[in-house]
Short mmCIF file of C-alpha atoms in Angstrom, two decimals:
data_model
loop_
_atom_site.label_atom_id
_atom_site.label_comp_id
_atom_site.label_asym_id
_atom_site.label_seq_id
_atom_site.Cartn_x
_atom_site.Cartn_y
_atom_site.Cartn_z
CA ARG R 1 -8.49 20.03 6.60
CA ALA R 2 -11.36 21.46 8.58
CA ALA R 3 -11.39 24.51 6.30
CA THR R 4 -11.46 22.19 3.29
CA ILE R 5 -14.45 20.24 4.61
CA CYS R 6 -16.42 23.33 5.64
CA THR R 7 -15.69 25.23 2.43
CA SER R 8 -16.51 22.17 0.30
CA GLY R 9 -19.88 21.85 2.02
CA HIS R 10 -20.73 25.47 1.27
CA LEU R 11 -19.51 25.07 -2.32
CA ALA R 12 -21.82 22.10 -2.81
CA GLU R 13 -24.74 24.18 -1.53
CA GLY R 14 -23.73 27.23 -3.59
CA ASN R 15 -23.58 29.22 -0.36
CA THR R 16 -21.17 32.07 -1.17
CA GLY R 17 -21.83 33.79 2.15
CA GLY R 18 -20.95 30.61 4.03
CA ILE R 19 -17.74 30.24 2.04
CA ARG R 20 -16.81 33.84 2.85
CA CYS R 21 -17.42 33.28 6.60
CA VAL R 22 -15.41 30.04 6.69
CA VAL R 23 -12.51 31.48 4.71
CA ARG R 24 -12.26 34.63 6.84
CA THR R 25 -12.60 32.66 10.05
CA ALA R 26 -10.07 29.98 9.00
CA LEU R 27 -7.49 32.54 7.90
CA LEU R 28 -7.87 34.76 10.94
CA SER R 29 -7.99 31.88 13.44
CA ASN R 30 -4.88 30.30 11.89
CA LEU R 31 -3.14 33.66 12.04
CA VAL R 32 -4.07 34.03 15.72
CA LEU R 33 -3.05 30.45 16.55
CA GLY R 34 0.22 30.84 14.65
CA THR R 35 0.98 34.09 16.43
CA ALA R 36 0.22 32.49 19.81
CA ALA R 37 2.43 29.50 18.98
CA GLY R 38 5.18 31.88 17.86
CA LEU R 39 4.95 33.84 21.11
CA ILE R 40 5.03 30.65 23.18
CA THR R 41 8.09 29.53 21.22
CA LEU R 42 9.76 32.90 21.79
CA LEU R 43 9.12 32.60 25.52
CA ALA R 44 10.37 29.00 25.54
CA ILE R 45 13.66 29.69 23.74
CA PRO R 46 15.74 30.08 26.92
CA CYS R 47 14.46 26.75 28.28
CA LEU R 48 14.84 25.04 24.91
CA MET R 49 18.42 26.25 24.61
CA LYS R 50 19.32 25.25 28.15
CA TYR R 51 17.57 21.88 28.53
CA VAL R 52 16.74 20.54 25.07
CA VAL R 53 19.17 21.74 22.42
CA LYS R 54 22.38 22.08 24.42
CA ALA R 55 24.23 23.50 21.42
CA PRO R 56 28.01 23.81 21.53
CA PRO R 57 29.11 27.32 22.54
CA ASN R 58 30.22 28.22 19.01
CA LEU R 59 26.72 27.44 17.64
CA THR R 60 24.59 28.93 20.43
CA THR R 61 24.07 32.25 18.65
CA GLN R 62 22.97 30.55 15.42
CA ALA R 63 20.63 28.25 17.35
CA HIS R 64 19.03 31.29 19.04
CA TYR R 65 18.52 32.98 15.66
CA ILE R 66 16.99 29.83 14.21
CA PHE R 67 14.47 29.55 17.06
CA TYR R 68 13.56 33.23 16.66
CA MET R 69 13.00 32.73 12.95
CA ILE R 70 10.92 29.60 13.51
CA ALA R 71 8.76 31.50 16.00
CA LEU R 72 8.23 34.29 13.46
CA ALA R 73 7.41 31.77 10.72
CA MET R 74 4.62 30.00 12.61
CA PRO R 75 1.81 32.42 11.63
CA VAL R 76 2.92 32.23 7.99
CA LEU R 77 2.90 28.43 8.00
CA LEU R 78 -0.54 28.16 9.56
CA VAL R 79 -2.06 30.72 7.18
CA GLN R 80 -0.45 28.84 4.31
CA ALA R 81 -2.11 25.62 5.50
CA ALA R 82 -5.52 27.33 5.55
CA LEU R 83 -4.97 28.71 2.04
CA ARG R 84 -4.05 25.23 0.77
CA GLY R 85 -7.22 23.91 2.41
CA ILE R 86 -9.32 26.50 0.62
CA LEU R 87 -7.74 25.65 -2.73
CA SER R 88 -8.29 21.95 -1.98
CA SER R 89 -12.00 22.54 -1.49
CA TYR R 90 -12.08 24.06 -4.96
CA GLN R 91 -10.15 20.97 -6.15
CA ARG R 92 -7.29 23.09 -7.46
CA PHE R 93 -4.64 20.50 -6.68
CA ASP R 94 -2.81 21.54 -9.84
CA TRP R 95 -2.22 25.01 -8.38
CA ILE R 96 -1.30 23.60 -4.97
CA ASN R 97 1.22 21.20 -6.51
CA LEU R 98 2.66 23.88 -8.76
CA VAL R 99 3.18 26.28 -5.84
CA ASN R 100 4.51 23.58 -3.49
CA GLY R 101 6.80 22.12 -6.16
CA SER R 102 8.13 25.55 -7.06
CA MET R 103 8.63 26.51 -3.41
CA MET R 104 10.49 23.29 -2.63
CA THR R 105 12.69 23.57 -5.72
CA VAL R 106 13.61 27.17 -4.96
CA GLN R 107 14.11 26.34 -1.28
CA TRP R 108 16.57 23.52 -1.99
CA ILE R 109 18.48 25.39 -4.71
CA VAL R 110 18.85 28.49 -2.55
CA ALA R 111 19.85 26.39 0.48
CA TRP R 112 22.47 24.59 -1.59
CA LEU R 113 23.82 27.86 -3.00
CA LEU R 114 23.98 29.51 0.42
CA ALA R 115 25.75 26.50 1.92
CA LYS R 116 28.14 26.39 -1.04
CA LEU R 117 28.93 30.08 -0.52
CA GLY R 118 29.70 29.41 3.16
CA PHE R 119 26.67 30.93 4.84
CA GLY R 120 25.56 29.50 8.18
CA VAL R 121 22.48 27.49 8.99
CA SER R 122 20.61 30.54 10.27
CA VAL R 123 20.85 32.19 6.83
CA VAL R 124 19.60 28.99 5.17
CA VAL R 125 16.64 28.85 7.59
CA LEU R 126 15.89 32.52 6.90
CA SER R 127 15.88 31.84 3.15
CA THR R 128 13.45 28.96 3.71
CA ILE R 129 11.11 31.23 5.66
CA VAL R 130 11.25 33.90 2.94
CA ASP R 131 10.46 31.17 0.40
CA ARG R 132 7.45 30.06 2.48
CA LEU R 133 6.25 33.64 2.83
CA ALA R 134 6.43 34.09 -0.95
CA GLY R 135 4.50 30.84 -1.42
CA THR R 136 1.85 32.03 1.02
CA VAL R 137 1.41 35.25 -0.96
CA VAL R 138 1.05 33.24 -4.18
CA LEU R 139 -1.54 30.94 -2.58
CA PHE R 140 -3.44 34.00 -1.33
CA VAL R 141 -3.49 35.52 -4.83
CA LEU R 142 -4.73 32.20 -6.25
CA CYS R 143 -7.53 32.11 -3.67
CA LEU R 144 -8.51 35.63 -4.68
CA LYS R 145 -8.51 34.52 -8.31
CA LEU R 146 -10.90 31.65 -7.53
CA CYS R 147 -13.35 33.79 -5.67
CA PRO R 148 -12.92 37.45 -6.67
CA ASP R 149 -16.23 38.40 -5.07
CA MET R 150 -14.92 37.38 -1.67
CA GLN R 151 -14.58 40.05 0.97
CA TRP R 152 -11.12 39.45 2.42
CA ARG R 153 -11.64 41.60 5.45
CA ALA R 154 -10.80 40.23 8.85
CA GLY R 155 -13.51 38.84 11.06
CA PHE R 156 -14.58 35.78 12.97
CA ASP R 157 -17.88 34.04 12.48
CA ALA R 158 -18.68 32.25 15.75
CA ARG R 159 -20.54 29.34 14.11
CA SER R 160 -17.80 28.82 11.54
CA LEU R 161 -15.14 29.01 14.25
CA LEU R 162 -16.96 26.42 16.37
CA ARG R 163 -17.38 24.07 13.41
CA LEU R 164 -13.73 24.50 12.36
CA TYR R 165 -12.61 23.92 15.94
CA ARG R 166 -14.71 20.75 16.34
CA LEU R 167 -13.57 19.24 13.06
CA GLY R 168 -9.97 20.39 13.49
CA SER R 169 -9.65 19.09 17.03
CA TRP R 170 -10.85 15.60 16.05
CA MET R 171 -8.54 15.58 13.06
CA SER R 172 -5.62 16.69 15.23
CA VAL R 173 -6.31 13.98 17.78
CA SER R 174 -6.48 11.30 15.08
CA GLN R 175 -3.28 12.56 13.44
CA VAL R 176 -1.42 12.37 16.76
CA VAL R 177 -2.93 9.15 18.12
CA SER R 178 -2.63 7.09 14.93
CA PRO R 179 1.19 7.34 14.59
CA LEU R 180 1.56 6.86 18.37
CA LEU R 181 -0.39 3.61 18.22
CA VAL R 182 1.68 2.40 15.27
CA TYR R 183 4.95 3.15 17.06
CA LEU R 184 3.72 1.68 20.35
CA ASP R 185 2.70 -1.47 18.52
CA ARG R 186 6.19 -1.78 17.04
#
C-alpha cells in the first residue's frame, strides 16, 4: 500500500524519475524483507516443530518440507505484493484481478488434482508456491508493459525507502491493531 501511495503521488506529478526510484526501492526492499523473513523462518523451524506444530511422527517430514517451502516463498510473496501495489497506482485493477483470478483458479485445480492423485500436502504446497511464482513473473511483465522506459536495475533510494517505511509502518500498525480491538471488544 505504501508503494501504491508513493507511486500514485509521482504519477499525479508526472515525475517519472520519482516513480522509478519508488518502484526500485519498493521491489528491492520487499525482496530483502522477504529474504530476511524466510531466513528467520528457516532458523525457527526446529522450535516451531517442537513447540508449536507438534505433528504426529508420520507427518513430521512433510511438515518440515512445508515450512522450508514457506520460508523460500516469502520473498516471492512480498515482491508480488509490491508489484500489485505498483499496478494499483496505475489503476490497472483489471490486470490485477485477471492475474489473481487465474492464479487462484489454477492453484485450486492443481491442488485438487494432486490430492486426487494421492500426492501429499507438501507437493500441494509446492504447487501453490510455483503458481505464485508464475503470477509474480506475470505481474512483473505487466509492470514493464505499463512503464517500458523504467530502469529495472536494483538500487535503493534513501528518501523513497524512508517514505515507504513511514507509510508502511503506520499501515501495518493499523492493520494489526484494528482486528485486535474488534476481537478484544467481542
